[in-house]
mmCIF file of C-alpha atoms in Angstrom:
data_model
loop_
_atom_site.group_PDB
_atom_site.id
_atom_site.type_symbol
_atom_site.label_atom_id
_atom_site.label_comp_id
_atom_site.label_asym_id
_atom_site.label_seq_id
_atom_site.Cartn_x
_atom_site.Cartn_y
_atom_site.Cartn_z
ATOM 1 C CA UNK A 15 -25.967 -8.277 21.636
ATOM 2 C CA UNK A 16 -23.530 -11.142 22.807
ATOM 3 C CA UNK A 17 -22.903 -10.876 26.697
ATOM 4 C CA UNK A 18 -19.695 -10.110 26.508
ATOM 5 C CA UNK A 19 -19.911 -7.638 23.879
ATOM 6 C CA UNK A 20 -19.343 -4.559 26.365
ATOM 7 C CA UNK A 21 -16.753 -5.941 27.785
ATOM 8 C CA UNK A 22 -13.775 -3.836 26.579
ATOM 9 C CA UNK A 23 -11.466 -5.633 24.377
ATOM 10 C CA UNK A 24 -8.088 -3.280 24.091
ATOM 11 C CA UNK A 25 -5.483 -5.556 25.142
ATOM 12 C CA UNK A 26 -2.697 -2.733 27.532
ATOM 13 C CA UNK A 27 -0.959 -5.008 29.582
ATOM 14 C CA UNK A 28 3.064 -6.088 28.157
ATOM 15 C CA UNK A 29 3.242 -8.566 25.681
ATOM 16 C CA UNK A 30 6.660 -11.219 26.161
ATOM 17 C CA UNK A 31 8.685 -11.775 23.126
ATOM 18 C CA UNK A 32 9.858 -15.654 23.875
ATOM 19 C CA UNK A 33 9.437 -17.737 26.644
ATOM 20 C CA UNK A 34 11.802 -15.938 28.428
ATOM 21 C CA UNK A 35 12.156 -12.470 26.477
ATOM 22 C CA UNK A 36 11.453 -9.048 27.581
ATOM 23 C CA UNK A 37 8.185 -7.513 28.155
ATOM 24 C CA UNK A 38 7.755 -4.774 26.086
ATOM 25 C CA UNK A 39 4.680 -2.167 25.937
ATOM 26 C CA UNK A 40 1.562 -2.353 23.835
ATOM 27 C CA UNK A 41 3.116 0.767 21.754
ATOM 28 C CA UNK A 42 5.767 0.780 20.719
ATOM 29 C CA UNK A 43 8.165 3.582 19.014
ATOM 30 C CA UNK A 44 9.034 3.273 15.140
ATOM 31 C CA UNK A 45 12.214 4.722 13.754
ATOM 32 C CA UNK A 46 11.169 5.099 9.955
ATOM 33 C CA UNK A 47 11.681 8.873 9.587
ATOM 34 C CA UNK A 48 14.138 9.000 12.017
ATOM 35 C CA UNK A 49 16.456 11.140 9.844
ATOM 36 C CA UNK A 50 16.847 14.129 11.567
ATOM 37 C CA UNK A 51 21.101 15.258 12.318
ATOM 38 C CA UNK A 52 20.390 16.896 15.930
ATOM 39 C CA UNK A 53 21.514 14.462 18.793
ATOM 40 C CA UNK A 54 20.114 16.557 21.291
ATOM 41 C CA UNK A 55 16.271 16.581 19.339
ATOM 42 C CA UNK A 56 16.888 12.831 18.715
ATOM 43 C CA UNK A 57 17.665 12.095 22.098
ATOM 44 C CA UNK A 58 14.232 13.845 23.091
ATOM 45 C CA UNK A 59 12.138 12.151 21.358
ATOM 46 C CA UNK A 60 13.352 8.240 22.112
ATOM 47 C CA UNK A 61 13.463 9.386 25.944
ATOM 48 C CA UNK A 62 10.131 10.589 25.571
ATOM 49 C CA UNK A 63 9.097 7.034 23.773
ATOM 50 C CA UNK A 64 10.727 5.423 26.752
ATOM 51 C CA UNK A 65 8.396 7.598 29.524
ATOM 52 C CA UNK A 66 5.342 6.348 27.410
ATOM 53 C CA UNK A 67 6.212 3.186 28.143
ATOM 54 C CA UNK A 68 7.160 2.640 24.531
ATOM 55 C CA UNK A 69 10.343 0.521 25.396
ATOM 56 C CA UNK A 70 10.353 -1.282 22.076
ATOM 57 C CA UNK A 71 12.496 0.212 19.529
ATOM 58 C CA UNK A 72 11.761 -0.444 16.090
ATOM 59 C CA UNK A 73 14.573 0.006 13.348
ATOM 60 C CA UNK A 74 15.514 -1.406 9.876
ATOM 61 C CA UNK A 75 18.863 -0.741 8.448
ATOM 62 C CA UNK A 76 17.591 0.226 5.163
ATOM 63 C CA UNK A 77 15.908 3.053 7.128
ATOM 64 C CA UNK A 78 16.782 6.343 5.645
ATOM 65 C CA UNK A 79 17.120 5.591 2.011
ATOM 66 C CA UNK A 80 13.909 7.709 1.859
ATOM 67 C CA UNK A 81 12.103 10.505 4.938
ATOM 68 C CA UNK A 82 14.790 12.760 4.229
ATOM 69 C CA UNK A 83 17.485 10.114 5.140
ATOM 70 C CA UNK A 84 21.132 10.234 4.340
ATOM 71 C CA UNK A 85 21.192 7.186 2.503
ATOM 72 C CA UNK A 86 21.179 3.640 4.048
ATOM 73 C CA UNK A 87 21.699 2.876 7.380
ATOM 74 C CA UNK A 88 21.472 6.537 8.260
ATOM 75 C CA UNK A 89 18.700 6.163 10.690
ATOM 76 C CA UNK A 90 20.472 3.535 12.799
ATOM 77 C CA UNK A 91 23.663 5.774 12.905
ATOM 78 C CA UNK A 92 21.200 8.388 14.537
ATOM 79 C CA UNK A 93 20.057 6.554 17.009
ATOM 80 C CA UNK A 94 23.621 5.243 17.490
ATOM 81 C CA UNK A 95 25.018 8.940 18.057
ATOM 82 C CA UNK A 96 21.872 8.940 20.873
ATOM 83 C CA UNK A 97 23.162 6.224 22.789
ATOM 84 C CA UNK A 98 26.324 7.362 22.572
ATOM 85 C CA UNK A 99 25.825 10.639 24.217
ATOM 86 C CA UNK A 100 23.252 9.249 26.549
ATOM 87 C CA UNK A 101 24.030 5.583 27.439
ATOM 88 C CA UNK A 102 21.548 5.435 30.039
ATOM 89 C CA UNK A 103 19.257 4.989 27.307
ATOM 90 C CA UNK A 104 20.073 1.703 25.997
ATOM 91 C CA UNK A 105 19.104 -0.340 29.246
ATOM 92 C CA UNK A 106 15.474 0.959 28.964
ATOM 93 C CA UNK A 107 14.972 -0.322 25.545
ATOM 94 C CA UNK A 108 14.327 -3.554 23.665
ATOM 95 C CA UNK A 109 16.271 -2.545 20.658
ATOM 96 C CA UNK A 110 15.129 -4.290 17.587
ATOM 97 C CA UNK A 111 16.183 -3.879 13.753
ATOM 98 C CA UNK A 112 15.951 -5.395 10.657
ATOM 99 C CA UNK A 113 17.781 -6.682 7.504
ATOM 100 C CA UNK A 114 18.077 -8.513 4.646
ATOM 101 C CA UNK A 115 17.478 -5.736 2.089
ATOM 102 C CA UNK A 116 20.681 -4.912 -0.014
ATOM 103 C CA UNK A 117 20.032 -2.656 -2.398
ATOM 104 C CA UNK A 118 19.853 -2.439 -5.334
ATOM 105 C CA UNK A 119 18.995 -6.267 -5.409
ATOM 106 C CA UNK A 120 16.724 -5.898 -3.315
ATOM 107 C CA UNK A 121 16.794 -9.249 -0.681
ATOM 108 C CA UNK A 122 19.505 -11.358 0.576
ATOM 109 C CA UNK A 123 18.909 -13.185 3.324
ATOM 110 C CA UNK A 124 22.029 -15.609 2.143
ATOM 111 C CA UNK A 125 24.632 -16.405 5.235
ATOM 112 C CA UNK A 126 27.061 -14.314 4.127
ATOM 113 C CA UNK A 127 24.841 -10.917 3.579
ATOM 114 C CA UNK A 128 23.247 -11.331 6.792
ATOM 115 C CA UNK A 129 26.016 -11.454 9.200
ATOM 116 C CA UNK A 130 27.939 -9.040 7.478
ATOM 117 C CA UNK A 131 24.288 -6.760 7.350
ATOM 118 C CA UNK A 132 24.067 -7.398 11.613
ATOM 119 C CA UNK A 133 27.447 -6.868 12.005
ATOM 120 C CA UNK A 134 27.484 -3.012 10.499
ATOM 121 C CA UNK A 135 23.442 -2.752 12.479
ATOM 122 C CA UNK A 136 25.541 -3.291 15.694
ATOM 123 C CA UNK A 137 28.410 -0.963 14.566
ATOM 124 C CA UNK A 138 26.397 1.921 13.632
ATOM 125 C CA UNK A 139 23.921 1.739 16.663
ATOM 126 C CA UNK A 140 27.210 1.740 18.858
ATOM 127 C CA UNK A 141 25.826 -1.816 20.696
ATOM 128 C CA UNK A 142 27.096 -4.858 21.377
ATOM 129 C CA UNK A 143 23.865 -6.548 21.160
ATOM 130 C CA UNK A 144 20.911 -6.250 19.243
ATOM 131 C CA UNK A 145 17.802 -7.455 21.452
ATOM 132 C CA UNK A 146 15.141 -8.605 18.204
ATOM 133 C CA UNK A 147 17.080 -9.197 15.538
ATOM 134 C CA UNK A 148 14.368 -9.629 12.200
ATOM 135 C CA UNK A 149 14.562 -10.432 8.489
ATOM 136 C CA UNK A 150 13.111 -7.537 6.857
ATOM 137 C CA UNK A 151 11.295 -9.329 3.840
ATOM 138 C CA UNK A 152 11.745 -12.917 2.443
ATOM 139 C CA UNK A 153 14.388 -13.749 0.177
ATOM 140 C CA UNK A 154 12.383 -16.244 -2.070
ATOM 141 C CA UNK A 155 15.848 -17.405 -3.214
ATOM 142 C CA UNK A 156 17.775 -18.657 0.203
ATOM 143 C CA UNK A 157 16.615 -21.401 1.825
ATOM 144 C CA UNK A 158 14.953 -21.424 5.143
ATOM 145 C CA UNK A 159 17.375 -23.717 6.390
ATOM 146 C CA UNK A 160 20.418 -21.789 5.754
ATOM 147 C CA UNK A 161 18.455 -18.502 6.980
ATOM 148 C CA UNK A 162 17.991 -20.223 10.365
ATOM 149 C CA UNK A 163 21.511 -21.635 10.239
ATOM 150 C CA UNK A 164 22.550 -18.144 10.031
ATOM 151 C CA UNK A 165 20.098 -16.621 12.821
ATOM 152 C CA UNK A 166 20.438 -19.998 14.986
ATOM 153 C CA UNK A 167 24.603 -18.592 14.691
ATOM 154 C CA UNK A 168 23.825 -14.600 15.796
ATOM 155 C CA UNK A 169 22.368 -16.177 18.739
ATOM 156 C CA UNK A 170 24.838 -18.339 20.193
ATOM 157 C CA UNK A 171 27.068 -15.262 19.610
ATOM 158 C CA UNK A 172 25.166 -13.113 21.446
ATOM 159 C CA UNK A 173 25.306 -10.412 18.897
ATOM 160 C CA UNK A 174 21.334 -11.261 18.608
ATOM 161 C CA UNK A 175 18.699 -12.033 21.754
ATOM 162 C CA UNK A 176 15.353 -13.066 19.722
ATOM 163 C CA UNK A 177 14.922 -13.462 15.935
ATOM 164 C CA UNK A 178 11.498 -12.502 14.297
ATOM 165 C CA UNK A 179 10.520 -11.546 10.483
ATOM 166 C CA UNK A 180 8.913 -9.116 8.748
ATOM 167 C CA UNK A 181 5.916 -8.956 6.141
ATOM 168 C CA UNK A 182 6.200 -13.076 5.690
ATOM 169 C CA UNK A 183 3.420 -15.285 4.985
ATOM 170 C CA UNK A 184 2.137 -17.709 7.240
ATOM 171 C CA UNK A 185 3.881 -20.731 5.077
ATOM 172 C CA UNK A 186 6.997 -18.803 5.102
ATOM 173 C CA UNK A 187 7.103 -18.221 8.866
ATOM 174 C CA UNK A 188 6.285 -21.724 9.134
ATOM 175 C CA UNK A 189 9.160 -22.569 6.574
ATOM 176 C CA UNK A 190 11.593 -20.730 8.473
ATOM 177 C CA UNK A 191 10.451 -21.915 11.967
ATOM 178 C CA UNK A 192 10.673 -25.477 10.996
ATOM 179 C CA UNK A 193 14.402 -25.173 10.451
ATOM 180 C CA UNK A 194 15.519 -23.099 13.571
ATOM 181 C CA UNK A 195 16.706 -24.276 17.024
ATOM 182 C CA UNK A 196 15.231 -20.789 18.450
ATOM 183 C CA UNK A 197 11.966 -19.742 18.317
ATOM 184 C CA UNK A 198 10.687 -17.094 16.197
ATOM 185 C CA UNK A 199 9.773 -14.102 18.872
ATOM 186 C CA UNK A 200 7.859 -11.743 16.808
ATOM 187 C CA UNK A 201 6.025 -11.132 13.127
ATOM 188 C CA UNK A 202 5.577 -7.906 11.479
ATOM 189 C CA UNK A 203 2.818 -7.136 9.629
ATOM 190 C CA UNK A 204 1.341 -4.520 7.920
ATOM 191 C CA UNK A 205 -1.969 -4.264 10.023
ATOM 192 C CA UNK A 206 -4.155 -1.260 10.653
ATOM 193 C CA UNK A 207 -7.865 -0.298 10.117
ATOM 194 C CA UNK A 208 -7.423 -0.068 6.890
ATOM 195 C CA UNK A 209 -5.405 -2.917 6.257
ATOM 196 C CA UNK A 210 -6.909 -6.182 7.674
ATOM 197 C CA UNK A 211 -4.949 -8.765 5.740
ATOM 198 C CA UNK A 212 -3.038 -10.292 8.372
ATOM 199 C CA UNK A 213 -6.709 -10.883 10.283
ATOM 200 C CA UNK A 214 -7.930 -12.787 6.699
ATOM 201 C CA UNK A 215 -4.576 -14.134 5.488
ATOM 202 C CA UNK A 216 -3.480 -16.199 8.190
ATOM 203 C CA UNK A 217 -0.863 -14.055 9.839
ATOM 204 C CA UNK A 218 -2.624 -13.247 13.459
ATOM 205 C CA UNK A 219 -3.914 -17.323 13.207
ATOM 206 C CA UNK A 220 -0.435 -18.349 13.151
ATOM 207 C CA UNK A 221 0.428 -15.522 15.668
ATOM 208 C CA UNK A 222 -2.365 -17.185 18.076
ATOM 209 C CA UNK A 223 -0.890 -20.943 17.090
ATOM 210 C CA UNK A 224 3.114 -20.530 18.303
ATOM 211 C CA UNK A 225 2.575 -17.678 20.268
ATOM 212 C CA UNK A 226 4.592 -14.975 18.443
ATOM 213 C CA UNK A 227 3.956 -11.432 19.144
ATOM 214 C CA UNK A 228 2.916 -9.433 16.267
ATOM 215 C CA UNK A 229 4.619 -5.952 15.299
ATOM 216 C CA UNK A 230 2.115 -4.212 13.197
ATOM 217 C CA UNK A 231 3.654 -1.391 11.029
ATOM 218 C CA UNK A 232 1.804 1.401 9.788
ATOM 219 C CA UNK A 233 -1.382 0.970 12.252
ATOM 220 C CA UNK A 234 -2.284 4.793 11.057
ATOM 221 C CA UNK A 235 -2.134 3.345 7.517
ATOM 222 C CA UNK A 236 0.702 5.920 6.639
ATOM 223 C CA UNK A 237 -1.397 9.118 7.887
ATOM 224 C CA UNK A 238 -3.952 7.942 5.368
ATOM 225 C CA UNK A 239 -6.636 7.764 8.360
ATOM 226 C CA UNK A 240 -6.113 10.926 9.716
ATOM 227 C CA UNK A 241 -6.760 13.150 7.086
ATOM 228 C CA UNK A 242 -8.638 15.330 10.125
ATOM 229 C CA UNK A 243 -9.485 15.606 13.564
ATOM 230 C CA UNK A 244 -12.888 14.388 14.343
ATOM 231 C CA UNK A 245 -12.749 17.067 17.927
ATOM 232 C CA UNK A 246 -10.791 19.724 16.264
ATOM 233 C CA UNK A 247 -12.800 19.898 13.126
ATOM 234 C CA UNK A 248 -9.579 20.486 11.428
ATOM 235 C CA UNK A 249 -6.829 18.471 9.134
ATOM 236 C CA UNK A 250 -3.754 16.831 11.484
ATOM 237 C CA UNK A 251 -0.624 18.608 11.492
ATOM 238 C CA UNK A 252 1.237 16.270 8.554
ATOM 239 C CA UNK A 253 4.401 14.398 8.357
ATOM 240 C CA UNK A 254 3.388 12.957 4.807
ATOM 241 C CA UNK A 255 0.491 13.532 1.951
ATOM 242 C CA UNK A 256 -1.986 11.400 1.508
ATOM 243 C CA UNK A 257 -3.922 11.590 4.404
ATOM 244 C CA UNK A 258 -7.851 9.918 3.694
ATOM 245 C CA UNK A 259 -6.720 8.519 -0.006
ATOM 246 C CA UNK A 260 -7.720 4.785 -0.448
ATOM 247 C CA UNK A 261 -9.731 5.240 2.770
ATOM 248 C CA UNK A 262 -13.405 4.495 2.722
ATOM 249 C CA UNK A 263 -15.410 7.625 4.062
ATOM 250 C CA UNK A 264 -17.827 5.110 5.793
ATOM 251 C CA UNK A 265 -14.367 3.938 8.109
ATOM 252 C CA UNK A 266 -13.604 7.455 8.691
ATOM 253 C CA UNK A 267 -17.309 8.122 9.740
ATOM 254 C CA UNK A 268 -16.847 4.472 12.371
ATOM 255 C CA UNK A 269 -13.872 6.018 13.961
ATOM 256 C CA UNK A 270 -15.190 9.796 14.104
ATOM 257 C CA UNK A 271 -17.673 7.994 15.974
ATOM 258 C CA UNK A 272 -16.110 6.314 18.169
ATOM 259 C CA UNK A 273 -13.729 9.155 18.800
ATOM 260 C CA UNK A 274 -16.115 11.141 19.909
ATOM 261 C CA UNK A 275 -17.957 9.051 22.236
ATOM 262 C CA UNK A 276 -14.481 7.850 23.851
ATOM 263 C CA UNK A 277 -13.141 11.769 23.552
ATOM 264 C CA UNK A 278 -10.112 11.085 21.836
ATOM 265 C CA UNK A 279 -8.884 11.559 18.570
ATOM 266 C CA UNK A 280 -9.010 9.530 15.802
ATOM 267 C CA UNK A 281 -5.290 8.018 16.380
ATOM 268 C CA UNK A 282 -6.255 6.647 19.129
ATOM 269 C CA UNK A 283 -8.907 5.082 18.374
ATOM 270 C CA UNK A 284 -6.905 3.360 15.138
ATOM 271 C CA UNK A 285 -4.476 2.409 17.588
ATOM 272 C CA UNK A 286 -6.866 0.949 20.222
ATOM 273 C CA UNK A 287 -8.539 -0.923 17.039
ATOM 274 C CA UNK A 288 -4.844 -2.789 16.715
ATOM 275 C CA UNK A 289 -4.562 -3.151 20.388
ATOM 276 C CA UNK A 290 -8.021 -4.935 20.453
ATOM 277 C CA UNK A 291 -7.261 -8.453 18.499
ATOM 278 C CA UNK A 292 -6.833 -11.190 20.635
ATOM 279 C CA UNK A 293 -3.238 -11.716 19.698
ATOM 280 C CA UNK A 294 -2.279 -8.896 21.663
ATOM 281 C CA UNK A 295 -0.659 -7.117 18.684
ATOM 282 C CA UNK A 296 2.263 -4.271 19.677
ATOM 283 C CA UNK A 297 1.301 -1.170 17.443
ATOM 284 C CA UNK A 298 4.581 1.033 15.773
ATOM 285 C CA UNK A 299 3.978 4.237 16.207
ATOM 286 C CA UNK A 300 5.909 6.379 13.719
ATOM 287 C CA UNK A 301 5.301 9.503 14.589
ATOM 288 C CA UNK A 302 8.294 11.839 15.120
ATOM 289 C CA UNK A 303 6.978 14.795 17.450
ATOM 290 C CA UNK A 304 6.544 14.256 21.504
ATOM 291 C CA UNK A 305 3.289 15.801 21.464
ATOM 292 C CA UNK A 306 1.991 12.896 19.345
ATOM 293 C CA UNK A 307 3.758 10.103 20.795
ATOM 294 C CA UNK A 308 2.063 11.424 24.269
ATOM 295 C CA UNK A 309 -1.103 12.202 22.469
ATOM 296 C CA UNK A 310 -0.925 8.246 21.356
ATOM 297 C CA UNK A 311 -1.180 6.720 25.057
ATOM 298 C CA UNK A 312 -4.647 8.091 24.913
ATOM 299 C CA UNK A 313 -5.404 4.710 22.631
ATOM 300 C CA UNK A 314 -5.252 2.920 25.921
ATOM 301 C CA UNK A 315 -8.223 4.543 27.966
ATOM 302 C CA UNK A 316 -9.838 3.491 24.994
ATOM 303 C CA UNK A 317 -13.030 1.132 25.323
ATOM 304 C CA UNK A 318 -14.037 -0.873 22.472
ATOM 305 C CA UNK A 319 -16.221 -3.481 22.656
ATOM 306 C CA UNK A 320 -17.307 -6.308 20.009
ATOM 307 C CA UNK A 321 -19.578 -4.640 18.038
ATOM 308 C CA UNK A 322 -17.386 -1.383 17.821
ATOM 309 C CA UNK A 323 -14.133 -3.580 16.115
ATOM 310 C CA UNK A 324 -16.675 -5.405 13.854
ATOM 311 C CA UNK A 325 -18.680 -2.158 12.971
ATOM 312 C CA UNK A 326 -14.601 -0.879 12.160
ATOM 313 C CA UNK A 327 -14.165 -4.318 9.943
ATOM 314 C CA UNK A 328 -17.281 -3.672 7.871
ATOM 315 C CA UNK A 329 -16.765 -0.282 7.546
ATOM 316 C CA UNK A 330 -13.006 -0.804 6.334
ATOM 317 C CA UNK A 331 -14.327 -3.906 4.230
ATOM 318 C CA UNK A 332 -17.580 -2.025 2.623
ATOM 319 C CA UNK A 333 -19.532 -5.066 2.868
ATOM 320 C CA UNK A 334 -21.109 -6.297 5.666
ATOM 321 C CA UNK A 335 -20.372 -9.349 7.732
ATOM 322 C CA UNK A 336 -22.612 -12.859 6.654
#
């Protein structure tokens, strides 16, 4: 065993988007299935994000165009209608969102899409600034130097505080960064347990190179890891099928594990996994009920050490490590 093996590796303290940006928590609270019309319920559940510590806000404005949703945008208008009834809300929140996706095309990151796609973000969330501003997924057809152009502009407005992307590679990131006067704050991966691309394709590398913060989206892999509870003995209350498919039973078995020696459940554990990598990765939690969101800061009181992440890697993997 290395010497440093036991020492515990889950990263809790804030991470800083930008040299100057805002601290925000190691969790943070993701608006996908926020699609639900009662203000008052809404309002709950972001205030009870914000007690957790969860001050980063995570929206897209393409967000409701499934969940339930009302169509596009719809999600963003709900949290708008929140900080509309309680303002007092806004000033404990990094507010980020996303765009860039125009259905039915589906990307356009062009100058003209994207200003016009911030400008109605800003109008339905009922703000006059939008604190991470991020390009949803690339648009392999505008250039990089007309996208920064563009994000460079919603800057200097001040409709925009940071600029980050979204499920880019680490050429495209670079592409992009090349070309703007502003640094790139934040990336945001796809990066959970089950899903360790962005640790074998470059994304967390470049993360560790210019110092951008990564988002990672689905760190529960969709629900997929927790088809049950390793305490309870029982399947997870749902808020989506597919719990355990695509999931290798040996992972499961790893984090039972290690749920039961930490006594937590096997959320946090998933989440402490994320919260591990040296990169000091913010993890989205989804989840739309308080008692989960509460249930979630149990992920950090978690202790993992260096052979508990890799024994999570070869178990998600199947093979082992050479």
């Amino acid at each position: 065993m290395n010497s440093d093996a036991r020492a515990g590796l889950v990263r809790t303290t804030p991470r800083r988007l930008g040299p100057n940006g805002p601290d925000v928590g190691p969790l943070a609270l993701g608006l996908w299935r926020f699609t639900g019309s009662d203000v008052g319920a809404n309002a709950a559940l972001v205030e009870a994000g914000l007690d957790s510590g969860m001050n980063l806000v995570d929206l897209a404005d393409v967000y409701g165009l499934d969940w339930g949703g009302t169509g596009f945008g719809s999600c963003e208008a709900n949290l708008g209608a929140v900080l509309d009834a309680r303002p007092e809300l806004r000033e404990q929140m990094v507010l980020a969102t996303k765009g860039g996706i125009v259905p039915p095309l589906p990307y356009d990151s062009g100058a003209a899409a994207l200003r016009e796609a911030c400008d109605a973000s800003l109008q339905r969330l009922r703000t006059d600034r939008i604190d991470l501003y991020q390009i949803h997924r690339p648009d392999m057809f505008t250039h990089p130097a007309e996208l920064a152009d563009t994000l460079d502009g919603l800057i200097a407005s001040g409709k925009v505080g940071a600029v980050g992307v979204s499920n880019y590679t680490p050429a495209q990131t670079r592409a992009l960064a090349a070309h703007l006067d502003h640094p790139l704050v934040s990336t945001q991966p796809e990066f959970s347990a089950a899903c360790l691309d962005p640790m074998r394709d470059g994304t967390l590398d470049l993360c560790a190179e210019a110092g951008v913060v990564p988002l990672a989206w689905s760190p529960l892999a969709g629900g997929r890891l927790m088809r049950q509870s390793p305490l309870a003995g029982r399947r997870l209350p749902s808020e989506g099928e597919g719990e355990g498919e695509g999931v290798r039973p040996e992972l499961l078995e790893t984090l039972d594990r290690l749920a039961e020696r930490e006594g937590v459940d096997r959320a946090a554990v998933c989440l402490a996994f994320v919260l591990a990598h040296p990169t000091a990765p913010v993890a989205i939690v989804g989840t739309q009920r308080i008692d989960r969101l509460t249930a979630a800061q149990a992920a950090l009181r978690v202790h993992l050490d260096r052979n508990d992440v890799y024994d999570v890697v070869e178990a998600s993997e199947g093979v082992p490590l050479p």
